[in-house]
Coordinates of C-alpha atoms and ligand atoms in Angstrom, one line a residue:
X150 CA 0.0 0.0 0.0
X151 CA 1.5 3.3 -0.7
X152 CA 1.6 5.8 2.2
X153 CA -1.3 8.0 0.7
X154 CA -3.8 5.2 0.2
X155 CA -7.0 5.4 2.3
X156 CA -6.5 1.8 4.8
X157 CA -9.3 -0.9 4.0
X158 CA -8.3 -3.4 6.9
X159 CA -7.3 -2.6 10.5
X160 CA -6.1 -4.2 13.9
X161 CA -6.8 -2.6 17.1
X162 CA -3.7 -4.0 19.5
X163 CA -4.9 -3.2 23.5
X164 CA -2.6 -3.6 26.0
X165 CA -3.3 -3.0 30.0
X166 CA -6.4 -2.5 31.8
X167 CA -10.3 -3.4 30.7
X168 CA -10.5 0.0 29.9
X169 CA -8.3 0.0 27.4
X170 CA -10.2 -3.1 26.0
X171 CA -13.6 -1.4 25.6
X172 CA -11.5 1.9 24.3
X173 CA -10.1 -0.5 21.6
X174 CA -13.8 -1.9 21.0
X175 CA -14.8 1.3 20.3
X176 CA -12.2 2.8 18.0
X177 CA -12.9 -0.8 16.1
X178 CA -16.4 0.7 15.3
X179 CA -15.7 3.7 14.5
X180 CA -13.2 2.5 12.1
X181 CA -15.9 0.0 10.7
X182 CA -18.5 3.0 10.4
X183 CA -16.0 4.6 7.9
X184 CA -16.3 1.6 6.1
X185 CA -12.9 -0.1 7.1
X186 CA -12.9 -3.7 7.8
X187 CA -11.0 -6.0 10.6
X188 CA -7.7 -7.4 8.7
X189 CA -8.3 -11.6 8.8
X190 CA -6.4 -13.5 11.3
X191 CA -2.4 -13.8 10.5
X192 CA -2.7 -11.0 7.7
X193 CA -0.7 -7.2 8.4
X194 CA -4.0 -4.6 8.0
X195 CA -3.5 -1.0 6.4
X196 CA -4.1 0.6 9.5
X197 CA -2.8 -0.9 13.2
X198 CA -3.9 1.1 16.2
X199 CA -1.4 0.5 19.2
X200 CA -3.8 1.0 22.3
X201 CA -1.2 1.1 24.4
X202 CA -1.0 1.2 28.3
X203 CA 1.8 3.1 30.6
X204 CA 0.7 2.0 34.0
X205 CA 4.2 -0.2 34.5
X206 CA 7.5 -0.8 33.3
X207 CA 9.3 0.0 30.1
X208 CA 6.0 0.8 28.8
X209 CA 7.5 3.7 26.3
X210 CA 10.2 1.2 24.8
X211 CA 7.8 -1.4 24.5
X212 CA 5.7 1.0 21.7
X213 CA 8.6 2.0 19.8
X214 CA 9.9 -1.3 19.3
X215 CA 6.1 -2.7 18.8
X216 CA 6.0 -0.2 15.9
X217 CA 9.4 -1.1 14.3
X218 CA 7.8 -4.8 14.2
X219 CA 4.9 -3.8 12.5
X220 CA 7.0 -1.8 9.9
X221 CA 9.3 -4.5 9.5
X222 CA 6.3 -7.1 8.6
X223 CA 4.7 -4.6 6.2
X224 CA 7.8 -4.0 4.1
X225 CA 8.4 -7.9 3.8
X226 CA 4.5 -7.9 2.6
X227 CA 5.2 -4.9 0.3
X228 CA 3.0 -3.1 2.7
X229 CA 3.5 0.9 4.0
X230 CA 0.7 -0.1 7.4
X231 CA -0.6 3.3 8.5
X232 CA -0.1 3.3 12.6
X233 CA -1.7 5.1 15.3
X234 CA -0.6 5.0 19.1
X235 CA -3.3 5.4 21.1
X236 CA -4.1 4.9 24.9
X237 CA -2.3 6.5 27.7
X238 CA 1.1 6.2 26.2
X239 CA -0.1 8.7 23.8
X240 CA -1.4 10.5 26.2
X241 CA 2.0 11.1 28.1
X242 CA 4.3 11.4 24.9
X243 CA 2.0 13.0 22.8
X244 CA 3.5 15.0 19.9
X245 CA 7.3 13.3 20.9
X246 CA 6.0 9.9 19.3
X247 CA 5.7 12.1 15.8
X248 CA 9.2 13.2 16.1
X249 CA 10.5 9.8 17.1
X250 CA 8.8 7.4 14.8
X251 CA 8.3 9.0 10.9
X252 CA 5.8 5.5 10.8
X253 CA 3.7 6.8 12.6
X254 CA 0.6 9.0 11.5
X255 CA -1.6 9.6 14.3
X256 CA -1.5 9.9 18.3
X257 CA -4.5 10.2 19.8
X258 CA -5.2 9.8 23.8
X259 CA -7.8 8.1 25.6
X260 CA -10.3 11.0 26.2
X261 CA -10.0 12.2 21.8
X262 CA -10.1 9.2 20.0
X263 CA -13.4 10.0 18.6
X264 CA -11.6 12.4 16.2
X265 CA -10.0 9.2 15.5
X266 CA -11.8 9.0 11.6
X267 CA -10.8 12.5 10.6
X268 CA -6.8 11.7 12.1
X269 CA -7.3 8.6 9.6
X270 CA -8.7 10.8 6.6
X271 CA -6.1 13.5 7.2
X272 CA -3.2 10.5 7.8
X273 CA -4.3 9.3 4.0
X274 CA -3.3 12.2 2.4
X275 CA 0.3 12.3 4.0
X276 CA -0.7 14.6 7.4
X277 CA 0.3 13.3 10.3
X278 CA -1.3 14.4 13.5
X279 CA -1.5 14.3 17.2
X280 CA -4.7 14.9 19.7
X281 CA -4.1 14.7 23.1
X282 CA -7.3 16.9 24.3
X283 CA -9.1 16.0 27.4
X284 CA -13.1 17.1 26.7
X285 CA -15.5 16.1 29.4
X286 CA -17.5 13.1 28.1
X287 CA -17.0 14.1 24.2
X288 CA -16.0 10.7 22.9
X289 CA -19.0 9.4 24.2
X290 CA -21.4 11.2 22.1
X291 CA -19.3 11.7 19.3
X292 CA -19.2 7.2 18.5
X293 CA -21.4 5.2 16.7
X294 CA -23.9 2.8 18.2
X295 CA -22.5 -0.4 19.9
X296 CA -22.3 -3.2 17.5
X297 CA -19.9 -5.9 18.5
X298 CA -21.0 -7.7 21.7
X299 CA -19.9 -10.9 22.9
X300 CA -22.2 -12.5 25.7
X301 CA -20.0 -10.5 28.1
X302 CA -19.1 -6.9 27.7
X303 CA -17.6 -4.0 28.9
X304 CA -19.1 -0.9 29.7
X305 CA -17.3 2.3 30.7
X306 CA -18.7 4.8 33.3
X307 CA -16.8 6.7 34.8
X308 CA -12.8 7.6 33.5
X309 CA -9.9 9.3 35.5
X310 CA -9.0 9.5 38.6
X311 CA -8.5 12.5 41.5
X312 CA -7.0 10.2 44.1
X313 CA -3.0 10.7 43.0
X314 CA -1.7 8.0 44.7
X315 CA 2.0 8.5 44.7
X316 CA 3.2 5.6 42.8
X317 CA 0.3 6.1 39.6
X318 CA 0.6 7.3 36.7
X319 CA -3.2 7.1 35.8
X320 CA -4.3 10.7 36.8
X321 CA -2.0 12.4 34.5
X322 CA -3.0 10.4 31.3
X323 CA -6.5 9.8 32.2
X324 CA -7.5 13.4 33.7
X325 CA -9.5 14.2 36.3
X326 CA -12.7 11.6 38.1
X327 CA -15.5 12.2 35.5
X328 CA -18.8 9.9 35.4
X329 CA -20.9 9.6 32.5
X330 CA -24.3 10.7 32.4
X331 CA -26.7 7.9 33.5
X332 CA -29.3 8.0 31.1
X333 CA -26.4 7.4 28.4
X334 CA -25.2 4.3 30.2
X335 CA -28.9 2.7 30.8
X336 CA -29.1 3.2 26.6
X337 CA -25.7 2.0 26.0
X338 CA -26.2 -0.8 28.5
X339 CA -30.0 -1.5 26.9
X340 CA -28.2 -1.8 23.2
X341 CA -25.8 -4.0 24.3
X342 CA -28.6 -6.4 25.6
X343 CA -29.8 -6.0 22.2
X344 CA -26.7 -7.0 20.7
X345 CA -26.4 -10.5 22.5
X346 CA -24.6 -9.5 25.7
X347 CA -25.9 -11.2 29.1
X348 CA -23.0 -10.3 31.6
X349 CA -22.0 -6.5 31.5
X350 CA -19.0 -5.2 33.9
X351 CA -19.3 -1.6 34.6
X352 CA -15.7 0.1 34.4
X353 CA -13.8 2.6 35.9
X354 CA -10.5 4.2 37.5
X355 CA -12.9 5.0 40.4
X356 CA -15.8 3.1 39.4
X357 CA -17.3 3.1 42.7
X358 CA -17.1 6.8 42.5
X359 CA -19.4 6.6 40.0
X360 CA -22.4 9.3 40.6
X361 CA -25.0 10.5 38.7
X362 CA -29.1 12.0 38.5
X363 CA -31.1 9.1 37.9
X364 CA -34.3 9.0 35.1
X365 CA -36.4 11.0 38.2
X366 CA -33.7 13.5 38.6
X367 CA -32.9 12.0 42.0
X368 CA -29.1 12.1 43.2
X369 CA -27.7 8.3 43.1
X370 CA -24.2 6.5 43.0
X371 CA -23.3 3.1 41.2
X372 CA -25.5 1.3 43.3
X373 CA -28.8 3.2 41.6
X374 CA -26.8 2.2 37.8
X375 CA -27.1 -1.4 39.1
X376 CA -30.0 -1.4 39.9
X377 CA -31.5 0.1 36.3
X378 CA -29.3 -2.1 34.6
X379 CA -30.8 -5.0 36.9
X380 CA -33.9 -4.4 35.4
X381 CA -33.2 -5.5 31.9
X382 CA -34.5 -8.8 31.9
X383 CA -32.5 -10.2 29.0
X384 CA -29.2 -9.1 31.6
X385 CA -28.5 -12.1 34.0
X386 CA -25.2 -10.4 35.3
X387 CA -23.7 -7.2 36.4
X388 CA -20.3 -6.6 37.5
X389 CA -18.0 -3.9 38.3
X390 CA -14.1 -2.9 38.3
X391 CA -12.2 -1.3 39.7
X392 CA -13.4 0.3 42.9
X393 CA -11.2 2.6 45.7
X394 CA -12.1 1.4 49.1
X395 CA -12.4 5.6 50.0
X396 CA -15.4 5.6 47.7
X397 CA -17.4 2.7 49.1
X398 CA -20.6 3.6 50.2
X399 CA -23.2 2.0 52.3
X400 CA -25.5 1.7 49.5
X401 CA -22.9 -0.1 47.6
X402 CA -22.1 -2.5 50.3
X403 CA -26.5 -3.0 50.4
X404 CA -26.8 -3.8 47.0
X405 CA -24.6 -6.7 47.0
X406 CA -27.7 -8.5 49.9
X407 CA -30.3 -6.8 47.3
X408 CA -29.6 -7.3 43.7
X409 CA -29.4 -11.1 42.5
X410 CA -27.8 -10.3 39.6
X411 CA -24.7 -8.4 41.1
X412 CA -22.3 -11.2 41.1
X413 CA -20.9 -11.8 44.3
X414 CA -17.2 -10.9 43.4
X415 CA -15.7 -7.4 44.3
X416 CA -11.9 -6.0 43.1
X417 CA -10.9 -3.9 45.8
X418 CA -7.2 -3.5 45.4
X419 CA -5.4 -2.7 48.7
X420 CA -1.6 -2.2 47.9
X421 CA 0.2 -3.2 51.2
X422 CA -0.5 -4.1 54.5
X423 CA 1.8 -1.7 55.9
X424 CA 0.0 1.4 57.4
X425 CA 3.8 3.1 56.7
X426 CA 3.6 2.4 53.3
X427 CA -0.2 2.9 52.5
X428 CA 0.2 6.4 53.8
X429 CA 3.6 7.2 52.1
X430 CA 1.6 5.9 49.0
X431 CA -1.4 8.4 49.5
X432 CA -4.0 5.6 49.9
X433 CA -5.7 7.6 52.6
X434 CA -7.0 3.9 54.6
X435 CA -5.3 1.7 56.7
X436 CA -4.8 -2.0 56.8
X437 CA -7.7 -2.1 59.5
X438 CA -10.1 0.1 57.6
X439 CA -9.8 -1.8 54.7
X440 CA -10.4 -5.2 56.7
X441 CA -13.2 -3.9 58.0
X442 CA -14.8 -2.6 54.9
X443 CA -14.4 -6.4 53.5
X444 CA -16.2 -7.6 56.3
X445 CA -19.2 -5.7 55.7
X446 CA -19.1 -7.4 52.2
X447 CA -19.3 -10.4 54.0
X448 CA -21.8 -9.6 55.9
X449 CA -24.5 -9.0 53.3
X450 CA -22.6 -11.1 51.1
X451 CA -20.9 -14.2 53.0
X452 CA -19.6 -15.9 49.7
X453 CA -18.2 -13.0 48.3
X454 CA -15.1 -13.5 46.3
X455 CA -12.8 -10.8 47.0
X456 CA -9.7 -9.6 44.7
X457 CA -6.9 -7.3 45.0
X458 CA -4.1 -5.3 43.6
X459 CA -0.7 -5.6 45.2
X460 CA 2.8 -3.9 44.7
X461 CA 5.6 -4.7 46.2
X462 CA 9.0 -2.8 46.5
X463 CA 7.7 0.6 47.0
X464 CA 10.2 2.8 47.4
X465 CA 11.6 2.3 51.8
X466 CA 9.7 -0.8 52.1
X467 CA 11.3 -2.5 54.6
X468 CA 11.4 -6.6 55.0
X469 CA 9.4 -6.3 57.5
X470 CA 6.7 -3.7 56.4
X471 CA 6.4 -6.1 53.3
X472 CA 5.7 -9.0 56.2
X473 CA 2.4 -6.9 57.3
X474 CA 1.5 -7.1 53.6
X475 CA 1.8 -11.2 53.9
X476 CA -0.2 -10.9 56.6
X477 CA -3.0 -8.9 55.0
X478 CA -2.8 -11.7 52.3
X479 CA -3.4 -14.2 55.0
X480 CA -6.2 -12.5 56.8
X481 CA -8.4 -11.9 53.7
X482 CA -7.8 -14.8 51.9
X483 CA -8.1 -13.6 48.1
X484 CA -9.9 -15.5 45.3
X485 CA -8.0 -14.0 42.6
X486 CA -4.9 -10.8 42.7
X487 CA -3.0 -9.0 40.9
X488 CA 0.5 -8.7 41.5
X489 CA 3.4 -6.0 40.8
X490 CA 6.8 -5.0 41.5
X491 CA 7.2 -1.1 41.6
X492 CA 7.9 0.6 38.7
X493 CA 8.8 4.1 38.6
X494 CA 6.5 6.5 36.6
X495 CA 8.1 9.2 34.9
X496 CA 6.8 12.7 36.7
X497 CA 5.1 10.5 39.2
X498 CA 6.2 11.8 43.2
X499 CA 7.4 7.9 44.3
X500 CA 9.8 8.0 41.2
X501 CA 12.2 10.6 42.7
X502 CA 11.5 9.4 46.5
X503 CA 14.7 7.8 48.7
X504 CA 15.5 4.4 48.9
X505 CA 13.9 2.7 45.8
X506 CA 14.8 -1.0 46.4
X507 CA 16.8 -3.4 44.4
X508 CA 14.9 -5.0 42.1
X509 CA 16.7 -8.8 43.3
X510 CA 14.8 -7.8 46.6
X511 CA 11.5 -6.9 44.8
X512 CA 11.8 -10.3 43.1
X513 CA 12.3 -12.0 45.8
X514 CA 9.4 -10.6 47.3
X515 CA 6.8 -10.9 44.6
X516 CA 7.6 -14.5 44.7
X517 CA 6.6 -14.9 48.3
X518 CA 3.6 -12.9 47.5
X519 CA 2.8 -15.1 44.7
X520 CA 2.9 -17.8 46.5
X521 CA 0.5 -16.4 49.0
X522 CA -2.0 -15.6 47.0
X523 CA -1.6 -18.7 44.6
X524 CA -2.0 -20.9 47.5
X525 CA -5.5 -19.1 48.9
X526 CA -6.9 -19.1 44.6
X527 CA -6.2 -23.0 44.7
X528 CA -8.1 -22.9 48.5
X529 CA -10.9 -20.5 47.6
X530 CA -11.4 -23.2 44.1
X531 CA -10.8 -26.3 46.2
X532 CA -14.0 -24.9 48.2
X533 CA -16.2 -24.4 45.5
X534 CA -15.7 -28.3 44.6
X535 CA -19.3 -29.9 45.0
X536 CA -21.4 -26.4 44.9
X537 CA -23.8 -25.8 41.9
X538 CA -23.9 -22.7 40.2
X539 CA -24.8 -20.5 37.2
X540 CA -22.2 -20.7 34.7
X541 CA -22.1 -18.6 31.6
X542 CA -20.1 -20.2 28.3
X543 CA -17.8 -17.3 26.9
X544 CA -15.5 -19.1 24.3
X545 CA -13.5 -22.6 23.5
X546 CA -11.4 -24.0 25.4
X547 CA -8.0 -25.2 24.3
X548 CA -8.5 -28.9 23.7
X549 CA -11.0 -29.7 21.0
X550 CA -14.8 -29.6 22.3
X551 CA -14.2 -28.4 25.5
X552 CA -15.9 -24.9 26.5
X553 CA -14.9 -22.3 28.6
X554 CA -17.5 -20.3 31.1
X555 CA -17.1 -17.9 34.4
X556 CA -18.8 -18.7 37.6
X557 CA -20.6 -16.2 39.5
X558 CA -17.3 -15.7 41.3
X559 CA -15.3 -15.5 38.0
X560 CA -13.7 -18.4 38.5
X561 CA -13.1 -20.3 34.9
X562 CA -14.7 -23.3 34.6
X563 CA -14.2 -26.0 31.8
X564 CA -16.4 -28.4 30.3
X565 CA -16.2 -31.3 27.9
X566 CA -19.9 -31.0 26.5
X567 CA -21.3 -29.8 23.5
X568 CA -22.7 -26.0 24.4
X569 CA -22.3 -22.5 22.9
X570 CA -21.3 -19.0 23.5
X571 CA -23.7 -17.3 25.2
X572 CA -24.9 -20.8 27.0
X573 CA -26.3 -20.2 30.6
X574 CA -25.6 -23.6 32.5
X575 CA -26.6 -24.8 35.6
X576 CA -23.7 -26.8 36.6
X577 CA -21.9 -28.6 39.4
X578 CA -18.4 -27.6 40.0
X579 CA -16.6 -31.0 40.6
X580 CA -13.2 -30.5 40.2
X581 CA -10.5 -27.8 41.3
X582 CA -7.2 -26.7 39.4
X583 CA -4.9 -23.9 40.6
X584 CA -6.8 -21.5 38.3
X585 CA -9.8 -22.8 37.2
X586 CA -12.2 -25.4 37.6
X587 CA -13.7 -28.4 35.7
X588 CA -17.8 -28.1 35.8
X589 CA -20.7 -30.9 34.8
X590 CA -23.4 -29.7 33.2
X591 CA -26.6 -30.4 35.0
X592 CA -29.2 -28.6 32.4
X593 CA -29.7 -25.8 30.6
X594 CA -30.3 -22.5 33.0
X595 CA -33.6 -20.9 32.9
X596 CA -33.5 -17.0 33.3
Ligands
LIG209 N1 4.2 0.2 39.8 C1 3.7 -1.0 40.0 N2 2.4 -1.3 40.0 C2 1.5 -0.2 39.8 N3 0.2 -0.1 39.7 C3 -0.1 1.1 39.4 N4 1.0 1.9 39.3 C4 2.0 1.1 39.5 C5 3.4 1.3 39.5 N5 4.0 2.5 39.3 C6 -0.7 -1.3 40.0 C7 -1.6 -1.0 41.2 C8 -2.9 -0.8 40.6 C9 -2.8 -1.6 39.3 C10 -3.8 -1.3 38.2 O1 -1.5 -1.5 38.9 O2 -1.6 -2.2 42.0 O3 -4.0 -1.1 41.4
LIG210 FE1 -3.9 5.1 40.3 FE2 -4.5 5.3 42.9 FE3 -6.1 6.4 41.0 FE4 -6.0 3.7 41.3 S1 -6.7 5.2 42.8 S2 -5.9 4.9 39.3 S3 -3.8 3.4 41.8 S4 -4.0 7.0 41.4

């Protein structure tokens, strides 16, 4: 393809968080509205979008030399690809990616990607071009329609974050806490229904900061979203990632004993179990206040799974502040976490803080961690063994005719029987795995 062509294939590449995910979904139909299809499996497309993520680690090298691949398999196809870096890589580098890379036609951040189309129009006749504007909400109503749904999907609320946690890079490239308007999410949740989807996870930085005016003009907060959405009937599940324990709310914490269809799982990343280190993070809650938020889960919701976010190696963590964050692990008990070592963010305050530690210690300590928490995710599965539950069929396993489906506590579950996508089973969890779990179907669910 020669440079000025306009593209007629293209590949959305996502890295990072779910946001990112849905971001990529929806640059994939605005690019299909302009009439510009997805390139086949195996096959380099005209125009590959790099949705990229910045959260950790050599995240800025990992684009250039990403974009130097893609060059390299265009010109041994004969091919001159047309490449945009999106996401909050773009975000941060912004007009430096233009200067750095002359393969690259368009950088557009997270919060401007609706102008995505023109940048592609503009990019076709040889201008290259960079948008890094931060309008309130103006993507939103600027995209087409939803199109492409699987049975589970992703819907985005409420973007940025206020909470500037020393260590996070998120509130420069994602701008400021911003919820979107609830009428706009009932719709776009209703559409997706439409469209096929059955489990929909609400997203957000802060999504438990989410607030809004509901149809009756009444003040509410994600709790009155899950309960609108819960109302759909063709919806059987509602989730919702990620949330700040500073922003739980009591009404929150009640909807988990009210609504049926708010699966009994909650993300609720903590960081480290050292009240030292929370605070030099600017987490704003202790170890305590978080325990106790957890058991109020518990309370109205005694199965809950619960899930975390970890780092480790924050910069003056001592051996034994990382100890308290063991013992956290210990006293919860997580279904599922996520794991990190430190990683300093450029402009970020923890990057130019004392005593960063030695990344030997940091591995060292993330493999203790891991061990942890691998160790309570084969418990939590091992007590599931023998329960009967709701599972929802979401793709194909790896072995030929076995399917793969997520219990209500988003456990994977695998089964050798002939079902389909979209399948709601009732099924008896009968066997337990490190990370997932093998299920028998015992019929098909009704709603
Ligand atoms: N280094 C390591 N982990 C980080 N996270 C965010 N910023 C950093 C960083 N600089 C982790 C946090 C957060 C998750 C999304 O990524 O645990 O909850
Ligand atoms: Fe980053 Fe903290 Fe905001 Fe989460 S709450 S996005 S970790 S600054």
């Amino acid at each position: 393809m020669k440079s000025n062509d306009s593209p007629k294939t293209y590949r959305v590449k996502s890295f990072g968080c779910q946001m990112n995910v849905y971001d990529g979904e929806r640059m994939g139909e605005l690019l299909e509205a302009k009439g510009i299809t997805p390139a086949a499996e195996g096959e380099d497309a005209d125009l590959v979008v790099l949705n990229t993520c910045h959260i950790r680690e050599k995240a800025t090298e990992k684009v250039y030399s990403d974009i130097g691949r893609i060059e390299k398999s265009g010109r041994e196809a004969g091919k001159k690809p047309m490449i945009a870096v999106a996401g909050c890589v773009a975000q941060a580098e912004g007009e430096e990616i233009i200067k750095r890379s002359p393969g690259v036609g368009m950088v557009v951040g997270p919060q401007a990607y609706h102008r995505l189309g023109d940048m592609v129009d503009r990019a076709a006749k040889g201008e290259r071009s960079t948008d890094t504007d931060m309008p309130e909400n103006a993507k939103f109503g600027a995209l087409p329609a939803r199109r492409r749904v699987s049975p589970t999907a992703f819907l985005t609320v409420q973007e940025g974050c206020d909470k500037f946690c020393t260590y996070c890079v998120v509130p420069y490239t994602r701008g400021a806490e911003i919820s979107r308007p609830y009428n706009d999410l009932v719709e776009e949740a209703k559409r997706l229904v439409d469209a096929g989807a059955r489990e929909i996870t609400l997203l957000g930085q802060n999504v438990n900061a989410w607030n809004g005016e509901d149809g009756k003009g009444r003040s509410v907060g994600l709790e009155g979203l899950i309960h609108a959405l819960a109302a759909l009937p063709d919806l059987k599940r509602i989730r919702y990632t990620t949330s700040h324990p500073n922003d739980m709310t009591d009404a929150l914490i009640a909807a988990h004993g009210e609504v049926d269809k708010l699966m009994p799982y909650l993300h609720l990343p903590v960081q480290s179990g050292s009240d030292r280190v929370l605070k030099a993070m600017n987490r704003s809650h202790t170890a305590e206040s978080y325990l106790k938020l957890l058991d109020r889960f518990r309370e109205v919701r005694p199965d809950i799974a619960l899930s975390g976010d970890f780092i480790v190696g924050f910069p003056g963590e001592t051996d034994a502040e990382f100890e308290e964050t063991l013992q956290i692990v210990d006293a919860v008990g997580y279904a599922s976490a996520f794991s990190f070592k430190y990683s300093p963010r450029p402009g970020t305050p923890a990057a130019s803080m004392e005593n960063q530690v030695p990344m030997e210690v940091m591995d060292g300590r993330l493999q203790r961690l891991q061990a942890h928490l691998s160790r309570d995710q084969y418990a939590f599965n091992q007590a599931s063994v023998g329960k009967t539950c709701d599972v929802l069929i979401e793709r194909k396993g790896r072995r030929p005719g076995q399917m793969l489906g997520k219990s209500p506590w988003l456990q994977s579950v695998f089964f050798d029987s002939k079902l389909q996508i979209g399948d709601m089973v009732r099924a008896e969890l009968v066997q337990a795995g490190p990370s997932s779990l093998q299920g028998r179907v015992l019929e098909m669910a009704t709603a």
